[in-house]
Short mmCIF file of C-alpha atoms and ligand atoms in Angstrom, two decimals:
data_model
loop_
_atom_site.label_atom_id
_atom_site.label_comp_id
_atom_site.label_asym_id
_atom_site.label_seq_id
_atom_site.Cartn_x
_atom_site.Cartn_y
_atom_site.Cartn_z
CA MET A 1 77.83 68.59 3.98
CA PRO A 2 76.16 67.91 0.91
CA PRO A 3 73.76 64.36 0.98
CA LYS A 4 75.76 61.09 0.56
CA ILE A 5 75.31 59.27 -2.63
CA SER A 6 74.88 55.74 -2.36
CA GLY A 7 77.68 53.49 -2.85
CA ILE A 8 76.22 51.57 -5.90
CA ILE A 9 75.85 55.16 -7.67
CA GLN A 10 79.10 56.20 -6.48
CA ALA A 11 80.71 53.58 -8.73
CA LEU A 12 78.53 54.26 -11.62
CA GLU A 13 80.43 55.31 -14.77
CA PRO A 14 78.10 57.59 -16.83
CA SER A 15 77.72 56.63 -20.73
CA ALA A 16 80.76 57.50 -22.93
CA THR A 17 78.38 57.78 -25.97
CA MET A 18 76.08 60.01 -24.13
CA ALA A 19 79.13 62.39 -22.77
CA MET A 20 80.87 62.59 -26.19
CA ALA A 21 77.52 63.68 -27.57
CA ALA A 22 77.10 66.40 -24.85
CA LYS A 23 80.56 67.53 -25.47
CA ALA A 24 79.70 67.70 -29.10
CA ARG A 25 76.52 69.49 -28.45
CA GLU A 26 78.09 72.23 -25.92
CA LEU A 27 80.60 73.07 -28.87
CA LYS A 28 78.24 73.36 -31.12
CA ALA A 29 76.36 75.71 -28.90
CA ALA A 30 79.64 77.67 -28.49
CA GLY A 31 79.21 78.58 -32.49
CA LYS A 32 81.81 76.16 -33.48
CA THR A 33 80.93 73.52 -36.73
CA VAL A 34 81.45 70.12 -35.01
CA TYR A 35 81.33 66.97 -37.47
CA ASP A 36 79.58 64.72 -34.84
CA LEU A 37 79.98 60.64 -35.27
CA SER A 38 79.39 59.95 -31.59
CA VAL A 39 76.15 58.91 -30.79
CA GLY A 40 74.38 56.21 -32.58
CA GLU A 41 71.47 58.20 -33.40
CA PRO A 42 69.67 58.10 -37.22
CA ASP A 43 69.81 61.74 -38.25
CA PHE A 44 66.40 61.32 -39.98
CA THR A 45 63.40 62.65 -38.46
CA THR A 46 60.48 60.23 -37.62
CA PRO A 47 58.44 59.53 -40.74
CA ALA A 48 55.58 61.60 -40.92
CA HIS A 49 52.45 59.08 -40.92
CA ILE A 50 53.98 57.76 -37.43
CA CYS A 51 54.18 61.42 -35.98
CA GLN A 52 50.52 61.89 -37.66
CA ALA A 53 49.65 58.93 -35.62
CA ALA A 54 50.96 60.48 -32.22
CA VAL A 55 49.09 63.47 -33.24
CA GLU A 56 45.97 61.43 -33.63
CA ALA A 57 46.37 59.97 -30.38
CA MET A 58 46.48 63.04 -28.19
CA GLN A 59 43.48 64.32 -30.13
CA ALA A 60 41.75 60.92 -29.35
CA GLY A 61 42.36 61.42 -25.64
CA HIS A 62 45.10 59.02 -25.03
CA THR A 63 46.85 61.42 -22.57
CA HIS A 64 46.29 59.02 -19.76
CA TYR A 65 48.15 56.38 -17.95
CA THR A 66 48.13 52.89 -19.71
CA VAL A 67 48.67 49.48 -18.51
CA ALA A 68 51.87 49.46 -16.74
CA SER A 69 53.81 47.10 -19.47
CA GLY A 70 52.00 48.81 -22.33
CA ILE A 71 49.03 49.09 -24.70
CA PRO A 72 47.70 45.70 -25.89
CA GLU A 73 47.53 47.33 -29.35
CA LEU A 74 51.36 47.50 -29.12
CA LYS A 75 52.10 44.31 -27.45
CA LYS A 76 49.87 42.49 -30.23
CA ALA A 77 52.08 44.27 -32.93
CA VAL A 78 55.35 43.62 -31.50
CA VAL A 79 53.99 39.93 -31.13
CA GLU A 80 52.72 39.78 -34.98
CA GLN A 81 55.96 41.66 -36.18
CA TYR A 82 57.85 38.67 -34.69
CA LYS A 83 55.73 35.93 -35.93
CA ALA A 84 55.87 37.53 -39.29
CA ALA A 85 59.81 37.98 -39.51
CA HIS A 86 60.92 35.21 -37.82
CA GLY A 87 57.70 32.65 -37.59
CA LEU A 88 58.10 32.99 -33.44
CA GLU A 89 55.20 32.63 -31.63
CA TYR A 90 54.44 34.70 -28.68
CA ALA A 91 51.57 35.58 -26.24
CA PRO A 92 50.87 39.22 -25.91
CA ALA A 93 51.87 38.93 -22.07
CA GLN A 94 55.14 38.21 -23.11
CA VAL A 95 55.75 41.60 -24.16
CA VAL A 96 56.69 44.22 -21.54
CA VAL A 97 56.91 47.77 -23.35
CA ALA A 98 59.40 50.13 -21.66
CA ASN A 99 60.95 53.74 -21.88
CA GLY A 100 63.57 52.59 -24.33
CA ALA A 101 65.57 49.41 -25.07
CA LYS A 102 68.04 50.71 -22.47
CA HIS A 103 65.04 50.46 -19.82
CA ALA A 104 63.96 47.21 -20.76
CA LEU A 105 67.58 45.83 -20.23
CA HIS A 106 67.33 47.28 -17.14
CA ASN A 107 64.06 45.64 -16.41
CA VAL A 108 65.55 42.11 -17.16
CA PHE A 109 69.04 42.39 -15.18
CA THR A 110 66.96 43.75 -12.16
CA VAL A 111 64.19 40.79 -12.40
CA LEU A 112 67.01 38.31 -13.10
CA LEU A 113 69.86 38.71 -10.99
CA ASP A 114 71.17 38.39 -7.43
CA PRO A 115 74.06 39.32 -6.09
CA GLY A 116 77.16 37.31 -7.20
CA ASP A 117 74.92 35.91 -10.59
CA GLU A 118 77.36 36.33 -13.31
CA VAL A 119 76.41 37.76 -17.06
CA ILE A 120 78.84 36.91 -19.91
CA ILE A 121 79.27 39.90 -21.87
CA PRO A 122 81.50 39.97 -25.24
CA ALA A 123 83.94 42.88 -25.95
CA PRO A 124 84.29 45.00 -27.54
CA TYR A 125 80.52 45.79 -25.73
CA TRP A 126 77.80 48.42 -25.84
CA VAL A 127 78.58 50.87 -23.24
CA SER A 128 75.50 50.46 -20.87
CA TYR A 129 75.42 46.74 -20.61
CA ALA A 130 78.23 45.95 -17.83
CA GLU A 131 77.14 49.21 -15.61
CA LEU A 132 73.46 48.12 -15.81
CA VAL A 133 74.46 44.60 -14.76
CA ARG A 134 76.30 46.41 -11.60
CA LEU A 135 73.34 48.67 -11.08
CA SER A 136 71.36 45.23 -10.65
CA SER A 137 74.01 43.72 -8.25
CA GLY A 138 75.12 41.12 -10.75
CA THR A 139 78.94 40.81 -11.83
CA PRO A 140 79.77 41.43 -15.59
CA VAL A 141 82.08 39.09 -16.97
CA ILE A 142 83.99 40.60 -19.90
CA VAL A 143 85.04 38.05 -22.77
CA GLU A 144 87.42 39.53 -25.02
CA THR A 145 86.68 38.58 -28.43
CA PRO A 146 89.54 39.22 -31.42
CA GLN A 147 89.32 41.39 -34.36
CA GLU A 148 90.46 38.94 -36.96
CA ASN A 149 87.24 36.73 -36.01
CA ASN A 150 85.11 39.90 -36.47
CA PHE A 151 84.92 40.10 -32.75
CA LYS A 152 82.76 37.62 -32.48
CA LEU A 153 82.46 35.02 -29.44
CA THR A 154 83.25 31.61 -29.97
CA PRO A 155 81.85 28.65 -28.12
CA GLN A 156 85.65 27.66 -26.73
CA ALA A 157 85.77 31.34 -25.46
CA LEU A 158 82.32 31.11 -24.19
CA ARG A 159 82.94 27.72 -22.12
CA ALA A 160 86.03 28.89 -20.78
CA ALA A 161 84.42 31.75 -19.12
CA LEU A 162 81.92 29.81 -17.45
CA THR A 163 81.64 29.15 -13.82
CA PRO A 164 79.23 27.87 -11.68
CA ASN A 165 77.63 31.42 -10.97
CA THR A 166 77.30 31.90 -14.82
CA ARG A 167 73.34 32.90 -15.33
CA VAL A 168 73.06 34.78 -18.44
CA LEU A 169 74.79 35.34 -21.66
CA LEU A 170 74.28 38.59 -23.45
CA LEU A 171 74.66 38.94 -27.42
CA CYS A 172 74.09 41.96 -29.47
CA SER A 173 73.71 41.32 -33.20
CA PRO A 174 74.15 43.27 -35.47
CA SER A 175 76.63 44.48 -32.89
CA ASN A 176 77.04 47.88 -31.44
CA PRO A 177 80.05 49.11 -31.41
CA THR A 178 81.49 46.47 -33.89
CA GLY A 179 79.19 46.35 -36.77
CA GLY A 180 79.52 42.62 -36.70
CA MET A 181 76.84 39.92 -36.97
CA TYR A 182 76.64 36.44 -35.81
CA SER A 183 75.38 33.88 -38.54
CA ARG A 184 72.85 31.39 -38.01
CA GLU A 185 75.54 28.72 -37.43
CA GLU A 186 77.56 31.17 -35.42
CA LEU A 187 74.36 31.73 -32.75
CA GLY A 188 73.57 27.77 -33.10
CA ALA A 189 77.04 27.11 -31.70
CA LEU A 190 76.88 29.32 -28.79
CA ALA A 191 72.98 28.28 -28.15
CA ASP A 192 74.12 24.73 -27.48
CA VAL A 193 76.30 25.84 -24.90
CA ALA A 194 73.68 27.74 -23.26
CA LEU A 195 71.11 24.78 -23.71
CA GLU A 196 73.81 22.42 -22.21
CA ARG A 197 74.95 24.76 -19.63
CA ASP A 198 70.90 25.99 -18.69
CA LEU A 199 72.07 29.80 -19.32
CA THR A 200 69.51 32.54 -20.08
CA VAL A 201 70.63 34.29 -23.07
CA MET A 202 69.70 38.11 -23.68
CA ALA A 203 69.55 38.84 -27.23
CA ASP A 204 69.94 42.58 -28.17
CA GLU A 205 68.45 42.52 -31.71
CA ILE A 206 68.01 46.27 -31.91
CA TYR A 207 69.42 46.72 -35.13
CA ASP A 208 67.98 43.47 -37.04
CA ARG A 209 66.45 45.68 -39.57
CA LEU A 210 69.86 47.44 -40.60
CA VAL A 211 72.24 44.64 -42.30
CA TYR A 212 74.11 45.21 -45.27
CA GLY A 213 74.36 43.51 -48.62
CA GLU A 214 74.27 39.47 -48.17
CA ASN A 215 74.04 39.48 -44.58
CA VAL A 216 71.17 37.40 -43.31
CA PHE A 217 69.82 38.16 -39.62
CA ALA A 218 68.79 35.49 -37.53
CA SER A 219 66.63 36.04 -34.28
CA PHE A 220 68.27 34.08 -31.68
CA PRO A 221 65.17 32.07 -30.54
CA THR A 222 65.01 30.44 -33.87
CA VAL A 223 68.42 29.00 -34.14
CA ARG A 224 67.99 25.83 -32.02
CA PRO A 225 64.14 24.27 -30.56
CA GLY A 226 64.02 25.05 -26.83
CA LEU A 227 65.45 28.90 -26.77
CA GLN A 228 62.38 30.54 -26.52
CA GLU A 229 62.10 29.49 -22.81
CA ARG A 230 65.28 30.85 -21.93
CA THR A 231 65.56 33.87 -24.11
CA VAL A 232 64.89 37.34 -23.40
CA VAL A 233 64.56 39.46 -26.94
CA ILE A 234 65.58 43.40 -26.63
CA ASN A 235 63.91 45.60 -29.42
CA GLY A 236 62.70 48.88 -30.32
CA VAL A 237 61.64 51.48 -32.42
CA SER A 238 64.69 54.03 -31.77
CA LYS A 239 67.27 52.94 -34.61
CA THR A 240 64.95 51.19 -37.29
CA TYR A 241 62.65 54.04 -37.12
CA ALA A 242 64.45 57.28 -36.19
CA MET A 243 62.30 57.37 -33.04
CA THR A 244 65.18 57.68 -30.56
CA GLY A 245 63.51 60.48 -28.75
CA TRP A 246 60.03 58.80 -27.95
CA ARG A 247 61.83 56.41 -25.91
CA ILE A 248 59.71 52.88 -26.77
CA GLY A 249 61.88 49.70 -26.51
CA TRP A 250 60.48 46.33 -25.19
CA SER A 251 61.41 42.68 -24.23
CA LEU A 252 59.83 39.54 -25.40
CA SER A 253 60.81 36.84 -22.51
CA PRO A 254 59.37 33.71 -20.78
CA GLN A 255 55.85 34.71 -18.91
CA ASN A 256 57.41 34.68 -15.72
CA LEU A 257 59.86 37.21 -16.20
CA ALA A 258 57.33 38.92 -18.15
CA LYS A 259 55.25 39.08 -15.03
CA ALA A 260 57.92 40.31 -12.76
CA MET A 261 59.10 43.08 -15.29
CA ALA A 262 55.55 44.22 -15.51
CA ASP A 263 55.31 44.14 -11.73
CA LEU A 264 58.61 46.19 -11.25
CA GLN A 265 57.43 48.71 -13.98
CA SER A 266 54.09 49.26 -11.93
CA GLN A 267 56.11 50.43 -8.79
CA GLU A 268 59.14 51.97 -10.89
CA THR A 269 57.93 54.00 -13.94
CA SER A 270 54.33 53.19 -14.60
CA ASN A 271 53.69 53.10 -18.32
CA PRO A 272 55.88 53.91 -21.14
CA CYS A 273 54.71 57.52 -22.76
CA SER A 274 51.00 57.12 -24.29
CA VAL A 275 51.12 59.02 -27.04
CA SER A 276 54.65 57.30 -27.79
CA GLN A 277 53.27 53.85 -27.87
CA TYR A 278 50.67 54.81 -30.13
CA ALA A 279 52.92 56.12 -32.60
CA ALA A 280 55.07 52.56 -32.26
CA VAL A 281 52.21 51.13 -33.07
CA ALA A 282 51.95 52.95 -36.42
CA ALA A 283 55.38 52.45 -37.01
CA LEU A 284 55.22 48.66 -36.87
CA THR A 285 51.92 48.22 -38.20
CA GLY A 286 52.23 51.13 -41.08
CA PRO A 287 53.81 51.43 -44.41
CA GLN A 288 57.31 49.91 -44.25
CA GLN A 289 58.85 52.05 -47.23
CA CYS A 290 60.33 54.37 -44.64
CA VAL A 291 62.67 51.49 -43.25
CA ALA A 292 63.95 50.23 -46.78
CA GLU A 293 64.80 54.03 -47.70
CA MET A 294 66.82 54.84 -44.52
CA LEU A 295 68.24 51.52 -44.82
CA ALA A 296 69.21 52.35 -48.52
CA GLU A 297 70.61 55.72 -47.32
CA PHE A 298 72.92 53.63 -44.32
CA ALA A 299 74.13 51.66 -47.06
CA LYS A 300 75.60 54.19 -49.03
CA ARG A 301 77.18 55.76 -46.13
CA ARG A 302 78.35 52.47 -45.25
CA GLU A 303 80.14 52.28 -48.70
CA PHE A 304 81.56 55.60 -48.32
CA VAL A 305 82.94 55.12 -44.82
CA ARG A 306 84.53 51.48 -45.76
CA LYS A 307 86.26 53.06 -48.71
CA ARG A 308 87.52 55.87 -47.01
CA LEU A 309 88.67 54.17 -43.87
CA ALA A 310 90.53 51.75 -46.06
CA ALA A 311 92.75 54.36 -47.84
CA ILE A 312 93.78 55.80 -44.28
CA PRO A 313 97.23 54.52 -43.64
CA GLY A 314 97.96 52.20 -40.22
CA VAL A 315 93.94 51.72 -39.34
CA SER A 316 92.01 48.72 -39.78
CA PHE A 317 88.31 47.48 -38.80
CA PRO A 318 86.07 44.68 -38.95
CA GLU A 319 83.65 44.11 -41.78
CA ILE A 320 80.73 46.36 -40.95
CA SER A 321 77.41 43.89 -41.53
CA GLY A 322 75.02 45.54 -39.85
CA ALA A 323 74.19 48.62 -37.22
CA PHE A 324 75.89 52.08 -38.18
CA TYR A 325 79.02 51.88 -36.56
CA ALA A 326 82.75 51.54 -37.98
CA PHE A 327 84.88 50.16 -35.15
CA VAL A 328 88.34 51.50 -36.20
CA ASN A 329 91.85 49.94 -34.81
CA ILE A 330 94.01 52.97 -34.16
CA LYS A 331 96.59 51.48 -32.34
CA GLN A 332 99.11 52.27 -35.00
CA HIS A 333 98.26 56.16 -34.42
CA LEU A 334 98.97 56.00 -30.63
CA GLY A 335 102.27 56.62 -28.71
CA ARG A 336 103.22 59.87 -30.31
CA ALA A 337 102.31 63.75 -30.35
CA TYR A 338 99.33 65.19 -31.95
CA GLY A 339 100.27 69.04 -32.71
CA GLY A 340 102.16 69.08 -29.59
CA THR A 341 100.00 67.09 -27.44
CA GLN A 342 101.39 63.63 -26.61
CA VAL A 343 98.60 60.94 -27.24
CA ASP A 344 98.84 57.23 -26.02
CA ASN A 345 95.41 55.73 -25.49
CA SER A 346 92.06 56.00 -27.23
CA THR A 347 90.41 58.39 -24.66
CA GLN A 348 93.17 60.85 -25.52
CA TRP A 349 93.00 60.39 -29.24
CA CYS A 350 89.31 61.10 -29.38
CA LEU A 351 89.62 64.17 -27.20
CA GLU A 352 92.45 65.32 -29.40
CA LEU A 353 90.39 64.81 -32.62
CA LEU A 354 87.69 66.94 -31.21
CA ALA A 355 89.72 69.60 -29.83
CA GLN A 356 91.81 69.85 -33.06
CA LYS A 357 89.71 69.03 -35.77
CA ASN A 358 86.21 69.39 -34.37
CA VAL A 359 85.19 65.77 -35.39
CA ALA A 360 83.48 63.92 -32.24
CA THR A 361 84.01 59.72 -32.15
CA VAL A 362 83.73 57.49 -28.88
CA MET A 363 86.68 55.95 -27.25
CA GLY A 364 87.02 52.18 -27.81
CA SER A 365 87.75 52.23 -24.07
CA ALA A 366 84.37 52.72 -23.16
CA PHE A 367 83.26 49.70 -24.96
CA GLY A 368 85.92 47.75 -23.22
CA ALA A 369 88.42 47.61 -26.29
CA GLU A 370 91.32 49.99 -26.07
CA GLY A 371 93.19 51.30 -28.80
CA TYR A 372 89.92 51.47 -31.15
CA ALA A 373 87.51 54.29 -31.68
CA ARG A 374 83.83 54.43 -32.94
CA LEU A 375 82.64 56.13 -35.62
CA SER A 376 78.66 56.23 -36.11
CA PHE A 377 77.58 57.07 -39.54
CA ALA A 378 74.06 57.67 -38.64
CA ALA A 379 75.02 61.61 -39.86
CA GLY A 380 74.45 63.10 -43.03
CA MET A 381 76.62 62.36 -46.14
CA ALA A 382 78.26 65.91 -46.02
CA THR A 383 79.12 65.51 -42.16
CA LEU A 384 80.94 62.28 -42.81
CA GLU A 385 82.85 63.64 -45.90
CA ALA A 386 84.26 66.38 -43.81
CA ALA A 387 84.94 64.08 -40.54
CA LEU A 388 86.85 61.58 -42.89
CA ASP A 389 88.73 64.15 -44.49
CA ARG A 390 89.65 65.53 -40.85
CA ILE A 391 90.29 62.13 -39.71
CA GLU A 392 92.86 61.22 -42.39
CA GLU A 393 94.69 64.75 -41.86
CA PHE A 394 94.64 64.30 -38.14
CA VAL A 395 96.27 60.71 -38.46
CA THR A 396 98.79 61.62 -41.58
CA LYS A 397 99.69 65.03 -40.87
CA SER A 398 100.01 65.81 -37.08
N1 PMP B 1 70.68 48.14 -27.16
C1 PMP B 1 71.82 48.66 -27.99
C2 PMP B 1 73.32 47.95 -28.54
C3 PMP B 1 71.97 50.27 -28.43
O1 PMP B 1 73.10 50.18 -29.31
C4 PMP B 1 71.15 51.06 -28.16
C5 PMP B 1 71.07 52.47 -28.49
N2 PMP B 1 71.10 53.77 -27.59
C6 PMP B 1 70.13 50.26 -27.13
C7 PMP B 1 69.89 49.32 -26.76
C8 PMP B 1 68.73 51.36 -26.20
O2 PMP B 1 68.17 51.66 -27.48
P1 PMP B 1 66.95 52.90 -26.92
O3 PMP B 1 67.23 52.85 -25.30
O4 PMP B 1 67.24 54.26 -27.49
O5 PMP B 1 65.52 52.22 -27.24
N1 LIG B 2 72.86 53.40 -28.27
C1 LIG B 2 73.65 54.83 -29.09
C2 LIG B 2 75.07 54.88 -28.68
O1 LIG B 2 75.75 53.89 -28.67
C3 LIG B 2 72.82 55.79 -28.44
C4 LIG B 2 73.70 56.31 -27.07
C5 LIG B 2 73.20 55.56 -25.94
O2 LIG B 2 72.00 54.94 -25.79
O3 LIG B 2 74.20 54.89 -25.43
O4 LIG B 2 75.78 55.58 -29.33
#
């Protein structure tokens, strides 16, 4: 008999974004040309000065364990960045550096939640939130938001979802998967409910520097006085500096939570990679021109994707204010055959699009929104052009 897997892990859904990326990779390895719009990962290589800092860190012997919650230089750089960008004052002890923002989220849920504690997650939501809550014995409470409101949670919908067990409100702005972003006023209205009902807010701000056009990012703790004591901010270097593989993310939280997470990490993973931490210091404190350049490229792609999608009959999508995703409503293209195969839901649609046109996307159902498909435009222009030609052909000529 093979060993038994624990109940909590038997119930775990693997990450759909990772699964679609793996499928695309398999096809590529088998010699196929795949137009990969699945994973949300900048296609740029990490800027040279950041890589150079990592080389220098290795040469200087920074190849040992560090303080489990992160090196003082990186905590200081994070604190200074939040002060400069948002005027927020944090102590370095409020920063816990983790192995990516995903791990930071897991840390927070682990130290916050007891069995039965409810976490409000507006849908569509990033694939990992609900699973990470369940792994920490919490209960995700999914609150649907309408496309007409750019998939944003309203205070009314939030109030309607509250129960005596509600502990946490999770907000992701700019949003993965919708590309939507809350204004300062919209966040303020949600903050009023959080303050009134004594909720802890987890603000996933990992796309804070990837904002387009006239849109202005507001960091959640700045929108009302008194929020900093009840907010955990999540951020990291993966998206802003094209550093997904380096695995550095962090939380900024009230001292008691930060201390609990530092203790947890000291038992669980020890420190995040020492060399990556030094690279992250260079990312935050070095020249920021690279961020502007990548943003300009993303902005071009966003324009292109919006234009192409708008010309495809029977699809619609919310305004893309930030991040690098288009969340496309494909409901009018379900319930029919594509090349002889009946396609009734977003999973079948994405799998057929991959099988028939070699275009990888992620099914809306993985984000809690059936009838949608997510396209990541963190891919080169040539890939985007070919992928959109093929998507158009798929829905109009199949
Ligand atoms: N939050 C959101 C909304 C994301 O899209 C991602 C992307 N993976 C993460 C957190 C985690 O990022 P990472 O673990 O690479 O820092
Ligand atoms: N956040 C990215 C995405 O949603 C990376 C993959 C992941 O961590 O899920 O595609």
